[in-house]
CSV table of C-alpha atoms in Angstrom, one decimal:
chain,number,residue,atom,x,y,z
P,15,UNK,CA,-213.2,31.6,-16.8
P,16,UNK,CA,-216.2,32.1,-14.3
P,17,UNK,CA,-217.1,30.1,-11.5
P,18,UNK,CA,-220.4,30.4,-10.9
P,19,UNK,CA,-219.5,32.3,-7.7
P,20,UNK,CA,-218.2,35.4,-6.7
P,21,UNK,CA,-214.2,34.3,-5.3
P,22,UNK,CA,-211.0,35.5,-4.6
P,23,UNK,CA,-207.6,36.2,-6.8
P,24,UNK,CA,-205.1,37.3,-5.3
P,25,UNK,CA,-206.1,40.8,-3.6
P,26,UNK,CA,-209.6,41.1,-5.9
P,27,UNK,CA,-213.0,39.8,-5.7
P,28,UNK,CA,-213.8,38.3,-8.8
P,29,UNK,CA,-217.7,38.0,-10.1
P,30,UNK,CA,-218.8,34.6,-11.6
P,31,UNK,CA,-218.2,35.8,-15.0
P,32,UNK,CA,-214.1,36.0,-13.7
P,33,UNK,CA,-214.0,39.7,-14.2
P,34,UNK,CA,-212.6,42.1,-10.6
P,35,UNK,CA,-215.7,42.9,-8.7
P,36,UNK,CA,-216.1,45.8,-6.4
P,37,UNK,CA,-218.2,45.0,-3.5
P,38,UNK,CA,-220.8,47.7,-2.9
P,39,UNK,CA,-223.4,47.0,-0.3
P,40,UNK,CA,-225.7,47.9,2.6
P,41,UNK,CA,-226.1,46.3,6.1
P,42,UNK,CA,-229.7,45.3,7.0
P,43,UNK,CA,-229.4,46.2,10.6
P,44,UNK,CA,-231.9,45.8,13.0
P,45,UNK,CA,-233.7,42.9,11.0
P,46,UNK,CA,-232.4,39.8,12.3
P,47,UNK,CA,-230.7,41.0,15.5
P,48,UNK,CA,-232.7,44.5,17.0
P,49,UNK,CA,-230.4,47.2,18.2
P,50,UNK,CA,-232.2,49.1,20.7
P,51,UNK,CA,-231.0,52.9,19.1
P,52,UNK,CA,-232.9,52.0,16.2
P,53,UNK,CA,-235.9,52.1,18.4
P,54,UNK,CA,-235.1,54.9,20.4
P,55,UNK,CA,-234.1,53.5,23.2
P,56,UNK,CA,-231.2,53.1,25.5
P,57,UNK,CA,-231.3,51.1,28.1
P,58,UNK,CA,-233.3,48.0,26.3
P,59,UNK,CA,-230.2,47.9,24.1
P,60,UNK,CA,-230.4,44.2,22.6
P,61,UNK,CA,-232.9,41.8,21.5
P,62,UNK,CA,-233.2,40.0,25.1
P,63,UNK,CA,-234.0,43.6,26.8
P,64,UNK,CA,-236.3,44.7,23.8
P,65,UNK,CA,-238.4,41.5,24.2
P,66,UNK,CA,-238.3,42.2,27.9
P,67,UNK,CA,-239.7,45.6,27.2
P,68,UNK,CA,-242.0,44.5,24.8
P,69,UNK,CA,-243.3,41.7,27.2
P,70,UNK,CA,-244.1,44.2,30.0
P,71,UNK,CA,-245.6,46.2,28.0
P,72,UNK,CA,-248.2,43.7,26.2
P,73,UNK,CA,-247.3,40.2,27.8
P,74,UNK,CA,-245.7,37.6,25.9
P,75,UNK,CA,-247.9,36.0,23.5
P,76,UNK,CA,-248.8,39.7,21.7
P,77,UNK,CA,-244.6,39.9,22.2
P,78,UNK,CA,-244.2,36.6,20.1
P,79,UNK,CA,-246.8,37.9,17.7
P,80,UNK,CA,-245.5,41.6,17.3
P,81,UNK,CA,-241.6,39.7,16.3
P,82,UNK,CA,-243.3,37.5,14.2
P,83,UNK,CA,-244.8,40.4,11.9
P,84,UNK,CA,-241.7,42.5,12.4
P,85,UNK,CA,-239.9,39.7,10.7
P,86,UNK,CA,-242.3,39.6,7.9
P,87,UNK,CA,-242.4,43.5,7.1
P,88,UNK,CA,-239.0,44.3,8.6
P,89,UNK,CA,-237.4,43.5,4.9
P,90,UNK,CA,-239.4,42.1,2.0
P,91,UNK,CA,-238.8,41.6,-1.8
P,92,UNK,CA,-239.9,45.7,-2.1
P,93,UNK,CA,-236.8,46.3,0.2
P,94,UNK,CA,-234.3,44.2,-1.7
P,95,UNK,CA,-235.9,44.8,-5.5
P,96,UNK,CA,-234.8,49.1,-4.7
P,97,UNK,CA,-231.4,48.4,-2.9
P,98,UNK,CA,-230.8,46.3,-6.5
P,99,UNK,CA,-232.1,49.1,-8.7
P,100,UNK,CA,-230.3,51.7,-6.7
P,101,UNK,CA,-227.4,50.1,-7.8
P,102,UNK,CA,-225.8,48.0,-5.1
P,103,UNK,CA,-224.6,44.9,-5.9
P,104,UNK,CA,-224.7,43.2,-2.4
P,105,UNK,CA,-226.4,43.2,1.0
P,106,UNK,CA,-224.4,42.3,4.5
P,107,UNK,CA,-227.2,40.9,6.9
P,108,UNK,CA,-226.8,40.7,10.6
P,109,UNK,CA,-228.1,37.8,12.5
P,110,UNK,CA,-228.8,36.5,16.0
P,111,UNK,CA,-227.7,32.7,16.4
P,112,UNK,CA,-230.9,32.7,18.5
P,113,UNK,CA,-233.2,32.6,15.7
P,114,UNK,CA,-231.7,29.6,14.5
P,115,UNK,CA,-231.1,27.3,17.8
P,116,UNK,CA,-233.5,25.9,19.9
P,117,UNK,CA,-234.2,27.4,23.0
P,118,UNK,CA,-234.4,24.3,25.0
P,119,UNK,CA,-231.0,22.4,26.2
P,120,UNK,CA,-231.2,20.0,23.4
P,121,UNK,CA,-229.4,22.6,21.3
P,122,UNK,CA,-231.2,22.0,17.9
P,123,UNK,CA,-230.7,24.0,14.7
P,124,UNK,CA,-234.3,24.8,14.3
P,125,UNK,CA,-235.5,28.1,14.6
P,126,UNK,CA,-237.6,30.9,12.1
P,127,UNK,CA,-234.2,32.0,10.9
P,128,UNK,CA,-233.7,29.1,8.6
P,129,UNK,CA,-237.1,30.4,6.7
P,130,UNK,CA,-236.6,34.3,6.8
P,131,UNK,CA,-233.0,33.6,5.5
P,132,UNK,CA,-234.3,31.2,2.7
P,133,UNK,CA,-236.9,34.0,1.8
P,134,UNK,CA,-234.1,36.5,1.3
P,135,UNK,CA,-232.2,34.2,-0.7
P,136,UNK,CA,-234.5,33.8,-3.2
P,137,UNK,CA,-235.9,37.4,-3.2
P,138,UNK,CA,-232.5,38.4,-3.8
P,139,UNK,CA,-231.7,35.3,-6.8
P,140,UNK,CA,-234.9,37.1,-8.6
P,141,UNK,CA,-233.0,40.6,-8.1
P,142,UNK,CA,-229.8,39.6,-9.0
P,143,UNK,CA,-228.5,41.2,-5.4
P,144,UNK,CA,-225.4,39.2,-3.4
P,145,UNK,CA,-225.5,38.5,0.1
P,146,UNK,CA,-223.0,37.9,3.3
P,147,UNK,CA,-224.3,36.1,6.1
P,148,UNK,CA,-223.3,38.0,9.0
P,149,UNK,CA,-223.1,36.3,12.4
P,150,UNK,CA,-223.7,39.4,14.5
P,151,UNK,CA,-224.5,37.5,17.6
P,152,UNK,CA,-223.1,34.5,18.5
P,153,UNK,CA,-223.2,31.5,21.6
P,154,UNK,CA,-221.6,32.6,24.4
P,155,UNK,CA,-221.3,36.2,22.8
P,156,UNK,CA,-218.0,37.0,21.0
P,157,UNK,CA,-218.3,40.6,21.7
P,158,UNK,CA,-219.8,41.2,25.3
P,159,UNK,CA,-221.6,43.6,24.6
P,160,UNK,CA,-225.0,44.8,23.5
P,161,UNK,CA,-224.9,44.2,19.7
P,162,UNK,CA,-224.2,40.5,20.1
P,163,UNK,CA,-227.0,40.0,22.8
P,164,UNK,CA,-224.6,38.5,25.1
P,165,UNK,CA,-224.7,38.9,28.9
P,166,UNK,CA,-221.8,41.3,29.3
P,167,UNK,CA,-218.7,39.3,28.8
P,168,UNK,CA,-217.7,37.3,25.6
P,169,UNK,CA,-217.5,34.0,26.9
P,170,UNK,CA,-217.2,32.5,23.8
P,171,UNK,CA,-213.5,32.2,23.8
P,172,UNK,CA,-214.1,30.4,27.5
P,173,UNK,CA,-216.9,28.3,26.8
P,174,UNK,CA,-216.4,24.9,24.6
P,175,UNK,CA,-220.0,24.9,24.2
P,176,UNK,CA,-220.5,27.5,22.8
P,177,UNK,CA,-217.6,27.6,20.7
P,178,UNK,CA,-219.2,23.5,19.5
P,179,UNK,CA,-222.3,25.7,18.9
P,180,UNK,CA,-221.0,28.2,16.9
P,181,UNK,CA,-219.2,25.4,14.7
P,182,UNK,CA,-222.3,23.4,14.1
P,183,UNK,CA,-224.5,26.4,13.5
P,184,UNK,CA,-221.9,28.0,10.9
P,185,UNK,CA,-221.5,24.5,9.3
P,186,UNK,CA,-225.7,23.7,9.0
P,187,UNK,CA,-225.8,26.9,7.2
P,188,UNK,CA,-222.8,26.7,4.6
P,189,UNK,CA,-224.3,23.1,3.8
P,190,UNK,CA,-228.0,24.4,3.3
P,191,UNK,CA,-226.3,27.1,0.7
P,192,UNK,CA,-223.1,25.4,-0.2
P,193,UNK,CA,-224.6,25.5,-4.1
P,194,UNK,CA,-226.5,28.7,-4.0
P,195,UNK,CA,-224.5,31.0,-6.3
P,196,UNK,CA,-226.0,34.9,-4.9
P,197,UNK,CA,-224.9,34.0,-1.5
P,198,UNK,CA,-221.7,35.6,-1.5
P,199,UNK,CA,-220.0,34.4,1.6
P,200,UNK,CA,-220.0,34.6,5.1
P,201,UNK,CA,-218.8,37.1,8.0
P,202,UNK,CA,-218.0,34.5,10.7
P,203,UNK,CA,-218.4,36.8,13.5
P,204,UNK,CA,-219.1,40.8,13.5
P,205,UNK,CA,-216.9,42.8,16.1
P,206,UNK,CA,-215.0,40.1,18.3
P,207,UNK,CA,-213.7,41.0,21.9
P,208,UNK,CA,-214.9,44.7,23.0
P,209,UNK,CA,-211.9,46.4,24.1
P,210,UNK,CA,-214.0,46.4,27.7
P,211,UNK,CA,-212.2,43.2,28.2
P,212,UNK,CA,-208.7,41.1,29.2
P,213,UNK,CA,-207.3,41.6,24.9
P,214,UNK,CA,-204.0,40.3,25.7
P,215,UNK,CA,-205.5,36.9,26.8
P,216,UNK,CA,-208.6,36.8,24.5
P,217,UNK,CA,-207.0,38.0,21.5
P,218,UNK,CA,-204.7,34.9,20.8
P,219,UNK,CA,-207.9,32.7,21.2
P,220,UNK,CA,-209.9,34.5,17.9
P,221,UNK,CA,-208.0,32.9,15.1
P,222,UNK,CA,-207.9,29.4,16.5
P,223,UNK,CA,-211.4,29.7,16.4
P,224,UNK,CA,-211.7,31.0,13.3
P,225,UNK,CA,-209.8,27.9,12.2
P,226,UNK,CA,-211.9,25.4,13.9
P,227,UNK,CA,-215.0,27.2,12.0
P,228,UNK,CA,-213.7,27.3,8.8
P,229,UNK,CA,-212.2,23.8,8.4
P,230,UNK,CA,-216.2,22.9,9.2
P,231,UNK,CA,-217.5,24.7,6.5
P,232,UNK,CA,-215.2,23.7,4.4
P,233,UNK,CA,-216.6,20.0,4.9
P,234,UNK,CA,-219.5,21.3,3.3
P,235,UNK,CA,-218.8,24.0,1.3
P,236,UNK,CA,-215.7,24.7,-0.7
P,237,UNK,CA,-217.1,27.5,-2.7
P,238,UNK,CA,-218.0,30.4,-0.6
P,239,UNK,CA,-216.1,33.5,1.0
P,240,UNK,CA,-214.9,32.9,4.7
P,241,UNK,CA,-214.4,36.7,6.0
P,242,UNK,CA,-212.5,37.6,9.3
P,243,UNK,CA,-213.0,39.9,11.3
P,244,UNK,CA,-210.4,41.7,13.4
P,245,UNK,CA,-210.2,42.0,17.1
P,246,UNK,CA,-211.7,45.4,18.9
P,247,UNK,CA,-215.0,46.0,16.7
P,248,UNK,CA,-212.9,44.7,13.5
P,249,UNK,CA,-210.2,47.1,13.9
P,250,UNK,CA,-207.2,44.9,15.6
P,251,UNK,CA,-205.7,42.7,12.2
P,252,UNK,CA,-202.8,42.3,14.3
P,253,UNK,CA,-204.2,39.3,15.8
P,254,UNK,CA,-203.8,37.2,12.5
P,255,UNK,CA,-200.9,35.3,11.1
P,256,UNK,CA,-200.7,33.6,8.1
P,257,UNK,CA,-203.7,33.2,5.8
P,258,UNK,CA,-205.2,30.2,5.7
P,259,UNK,CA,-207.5,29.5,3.2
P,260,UNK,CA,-207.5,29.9,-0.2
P,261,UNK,CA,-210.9,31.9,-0.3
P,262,UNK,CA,-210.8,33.9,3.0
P,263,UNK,CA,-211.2,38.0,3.0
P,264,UNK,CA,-210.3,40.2,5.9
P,265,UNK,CA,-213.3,41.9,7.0
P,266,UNK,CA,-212.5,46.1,8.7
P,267,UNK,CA,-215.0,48.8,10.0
P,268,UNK,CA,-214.1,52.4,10.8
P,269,UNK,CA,-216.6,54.7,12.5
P,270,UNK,CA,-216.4,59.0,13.4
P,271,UNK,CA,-212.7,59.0,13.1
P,272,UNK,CA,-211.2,61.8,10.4
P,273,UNK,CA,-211.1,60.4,6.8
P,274,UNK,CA,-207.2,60.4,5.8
P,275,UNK,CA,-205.4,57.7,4.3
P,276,UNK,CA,-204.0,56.7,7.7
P,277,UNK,CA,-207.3,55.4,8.9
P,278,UNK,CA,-207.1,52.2,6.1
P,279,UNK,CA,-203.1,52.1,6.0
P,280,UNK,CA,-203.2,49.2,8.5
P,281,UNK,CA,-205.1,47.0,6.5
P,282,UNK,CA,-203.8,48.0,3.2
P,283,UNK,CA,-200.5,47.1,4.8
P,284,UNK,CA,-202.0,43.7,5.7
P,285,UNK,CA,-203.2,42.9,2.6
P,286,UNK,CA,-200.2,43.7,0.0
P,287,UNK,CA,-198.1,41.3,2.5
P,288,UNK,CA,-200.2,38.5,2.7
P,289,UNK,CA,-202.0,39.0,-1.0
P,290,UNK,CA,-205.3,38.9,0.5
P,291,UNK,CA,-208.8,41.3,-0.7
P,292,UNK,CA,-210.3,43.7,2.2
P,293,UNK,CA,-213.7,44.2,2.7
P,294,UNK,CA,-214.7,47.5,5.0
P,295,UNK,CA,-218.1,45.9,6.5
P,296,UNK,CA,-219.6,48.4,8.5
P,297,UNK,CA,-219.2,51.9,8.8
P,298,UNK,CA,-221.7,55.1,8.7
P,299,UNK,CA,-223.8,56.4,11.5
P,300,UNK,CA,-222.9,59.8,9.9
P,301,UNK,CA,-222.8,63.1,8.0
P,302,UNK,CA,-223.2,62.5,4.4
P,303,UNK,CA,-220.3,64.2,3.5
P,304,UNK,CA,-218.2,62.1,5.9
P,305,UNK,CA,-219.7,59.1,4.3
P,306,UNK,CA,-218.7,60.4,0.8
P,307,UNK,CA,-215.2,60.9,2.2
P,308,UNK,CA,-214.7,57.8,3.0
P,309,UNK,CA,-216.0,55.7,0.5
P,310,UNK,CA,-214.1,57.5,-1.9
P,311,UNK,CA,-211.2,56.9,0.0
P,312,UNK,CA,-212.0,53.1,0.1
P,313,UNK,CA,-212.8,53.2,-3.8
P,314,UNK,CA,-209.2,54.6,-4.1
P,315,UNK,CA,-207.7,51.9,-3.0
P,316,UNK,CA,-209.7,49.2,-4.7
P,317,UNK,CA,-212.0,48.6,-1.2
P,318,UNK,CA,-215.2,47.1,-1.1
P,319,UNK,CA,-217.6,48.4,1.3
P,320,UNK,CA,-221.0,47.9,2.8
P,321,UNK,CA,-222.8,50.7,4.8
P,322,UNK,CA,-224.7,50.7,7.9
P,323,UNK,CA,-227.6,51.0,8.1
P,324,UNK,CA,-230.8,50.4,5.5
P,325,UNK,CA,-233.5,51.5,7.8
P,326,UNK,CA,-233.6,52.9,11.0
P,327,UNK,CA,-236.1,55.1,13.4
P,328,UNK,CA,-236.7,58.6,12.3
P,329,UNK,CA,-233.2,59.6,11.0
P,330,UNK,CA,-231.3,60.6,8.0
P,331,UNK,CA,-228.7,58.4,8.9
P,332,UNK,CA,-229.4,55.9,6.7
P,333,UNK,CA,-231.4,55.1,3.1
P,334,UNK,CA,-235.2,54.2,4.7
P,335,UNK,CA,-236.2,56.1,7.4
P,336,UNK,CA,-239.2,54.9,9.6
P,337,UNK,CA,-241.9,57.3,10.4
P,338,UNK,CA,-242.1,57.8,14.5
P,339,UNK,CA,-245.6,56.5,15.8
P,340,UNK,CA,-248.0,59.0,16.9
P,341,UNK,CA,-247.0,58.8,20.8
P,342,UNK,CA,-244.2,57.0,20.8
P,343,UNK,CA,-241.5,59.2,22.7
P,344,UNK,CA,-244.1,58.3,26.0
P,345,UNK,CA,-243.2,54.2,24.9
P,346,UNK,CA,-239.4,55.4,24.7
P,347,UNK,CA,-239.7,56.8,27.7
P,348,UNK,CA,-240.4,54.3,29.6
P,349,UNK,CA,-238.0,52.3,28.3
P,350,UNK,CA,-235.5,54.5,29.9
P,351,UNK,CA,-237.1,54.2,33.4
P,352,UNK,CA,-235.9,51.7,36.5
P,353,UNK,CA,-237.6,48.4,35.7
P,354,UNK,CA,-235.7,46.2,37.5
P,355,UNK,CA,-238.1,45.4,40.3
P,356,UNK,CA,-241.7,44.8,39.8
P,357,UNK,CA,-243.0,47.9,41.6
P,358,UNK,CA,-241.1,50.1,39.2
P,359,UNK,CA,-242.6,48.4,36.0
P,360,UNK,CA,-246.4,48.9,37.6
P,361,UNK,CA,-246.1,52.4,38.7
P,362,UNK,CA,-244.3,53.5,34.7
P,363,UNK,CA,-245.8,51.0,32.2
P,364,UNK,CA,-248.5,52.4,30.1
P,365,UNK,CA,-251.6,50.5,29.2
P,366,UNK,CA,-251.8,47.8,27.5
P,367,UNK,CA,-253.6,49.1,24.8
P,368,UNK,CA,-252.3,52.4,24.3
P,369,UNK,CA,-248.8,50.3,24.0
P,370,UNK,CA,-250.5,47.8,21.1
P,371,UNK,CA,-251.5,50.3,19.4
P,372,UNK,CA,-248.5,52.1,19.1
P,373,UNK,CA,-246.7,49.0,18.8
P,374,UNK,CA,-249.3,48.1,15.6
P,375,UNK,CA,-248.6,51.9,14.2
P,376,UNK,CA,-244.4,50.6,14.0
P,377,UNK,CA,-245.1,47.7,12.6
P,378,UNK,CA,-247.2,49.7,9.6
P,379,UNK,CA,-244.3,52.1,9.8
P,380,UNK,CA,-241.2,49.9,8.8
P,381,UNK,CA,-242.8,48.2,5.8
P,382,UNK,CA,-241.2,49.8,2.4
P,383,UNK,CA,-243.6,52.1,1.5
P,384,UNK,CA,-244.3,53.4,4.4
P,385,UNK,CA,-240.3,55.0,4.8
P,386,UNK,CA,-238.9,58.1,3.4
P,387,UNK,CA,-236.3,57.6,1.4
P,388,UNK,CA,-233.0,59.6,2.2
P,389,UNK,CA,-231.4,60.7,-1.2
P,390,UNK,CA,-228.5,62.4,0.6
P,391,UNK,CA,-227.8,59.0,2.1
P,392,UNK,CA,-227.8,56.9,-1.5
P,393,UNK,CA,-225.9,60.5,-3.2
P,394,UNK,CA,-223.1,59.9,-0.3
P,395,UNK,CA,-222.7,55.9,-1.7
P,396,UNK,CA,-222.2,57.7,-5.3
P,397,UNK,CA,-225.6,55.8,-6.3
P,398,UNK,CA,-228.0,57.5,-9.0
């Protein structure tokens, strides 16, 4: 008998109707927490050195106004409605704790996120498309690097603030959708602890954390998916002991390594010991016929994925492509210049208008319509 939810037995997801459910989905990088390569940059690699950029190139109020309409076009009901009809069943979507704290010490959950995240939620209820909340980038940075917009070091695991943070922020959203059937569950925290850092120390600190997180949402919200992450970019399960709760999946993600049966026999391992479902969350970023090697693989063995990415800059390295702006390789390029004193951003910034414009000609760009679709891409998923 159904739920209502999508859940757990043993090593399967089950739908709400109670039948096994293979998770098929699609990351919606980018949207919620900007990667700088999907711009074409380099050196402005996270959202922090991407609004810098922006600011210096427009000041801040046409900064504020240009993320504002990037949030609105970014993703829409278009985007969701095709991902639906091309026949995936879920979306995985990446998000910066930032849009959903206040700025100010107070700390307050308030943000835009709450409303962009709400919007999804009922674009994707008319669809019928599931979703994982993602927390790509959280306080204090559990990462250290660029893709959780952290200041170098992932001083979560070192910082009870921001560990109080994290809890509070994880908790406010599992009660706001603790009822809300097409979320599907949520991906506590994407890639912990870069292998840049001290492992042997941090590792040991993940899964307490992960306990303190989930025994908040569980206040809440006893229906949804908890998933975990491994250590080192989601690769390290050796960090975990026993599972435990009842509805918790353990989240992996591969990238450019050969496809062989090796490269998932860690996890498989895992799971058959513990009984516990896998989910691959992330992988891509490459040929298509990589990406149909491994997704078959994954299929194989019963694996649920979800790709990365939807949409992206001028590349066929994903399913929507964003036409470059007329110019913009001269707006790239001086992203990659020395701007660290204020001399150095005079004598390279372009003018303010040529940069709005250009600015104006992405934010036309990334709307739905306005991408090529890459059939190879959706053909290497095995969609229609």
């Amino acid at each position: 008998m159904g739920t209502g939810y999508v859940t757990i037995r043993e090593r399967q997801f089950l739908g709400p109707d109670g039948e096994p459910m293979l998770l098929k989905g699609m990351g919606l990088g980018n949207w919620l927490l900007a990667e700088g390569y999907m711009f074409g940059f380099k050196r402005a690699s996270s959202p922090r050195l991407i609004n810098e950029l922006i600011c210096q190139l427009v000041g801040e109020h046409a900064a504020a106004d240009f993320w504002s309409a990037f949030f609105r076009r970014y993703i829409t009901l278009e985007d969701v409605a095709f991902l639906r009809n091309a026949g995936l069943n879920h979306i995985r979507v990446p998000f910066n704790y930032r849009l959903f704290v206040s700025p100010n010490p107070s700390g307050a959950l308030e943000g835009p996120g709450y409303g962009l995240l709400d919007a999804l939620v009922a674009w994707c209820r008319e669809v019928g498309l599931y979703i994982v909340l993602d927390m790509h980038g959280a306080p204090g940075g559990q990462k250290g690097d660029n893709i959780d917009d952290s200041h170098g070091y992932p001083f979560l695991y070192e910082d009870e603030a921001s560990q109080d943070l994290t809890i509070r922020l994880w908790q406010a959203l599992a009660g706001r959708y603790a009822h809300e059937p097409i979320v599907l569950g949520y991906d506590l925290l994407n890639e912990p602890i870069a292998t840049y850092f001290d492992t042997e120390r941090l590792n040991p600190l993940l899964e307490p954390l992960y306990r303190r997180i989930v025994a908040a949402i569980r206040e809440v919200d006893p229906n949804h998916i908890v998933f975990l992450g491994g250590a080192q970019w989601n690769t390290n399960f050796a960090v975990f002991g026993e599972p435990f709760d009842e509805r918790a999946a353990y989240t992996f993600h591969r990238y450019w390594e050969p496809v062989s049966p090796q490269l998932i026999a860690p996890y498989l391992e895992f799971s058959r010991r513990h009984n516990v479902p896998l989910y691959m969350g992330e992988s891509g970023e490459n040929t298509y016929a990589w990406i149909t090697d491994f997704r078959t693989l994954l299929e194989s063995e019963g694996i649920g994925w979800a790709f990365w990415t939807y949409k992206r800059l001028d590349t066929d390295r994903c399913i929507a492509s964003i036409r470059r702006p007329e110019g913009w390789d001269a707006l790239a390029d001086f992203a990659e210049h020395p701007r660290c004193t204020y001399q150095e951003i005079r004598e390279q910034r372009l003018p303010r208008d040529v940069a709005a414009e250009m600015l104006d000609s992405f934010l036309e760009n990334v709307a739905f319509g306005a991408c090529r679709i890459n059939g190879g891409y959706l053909k290497a998923l095995g969609l229609p």
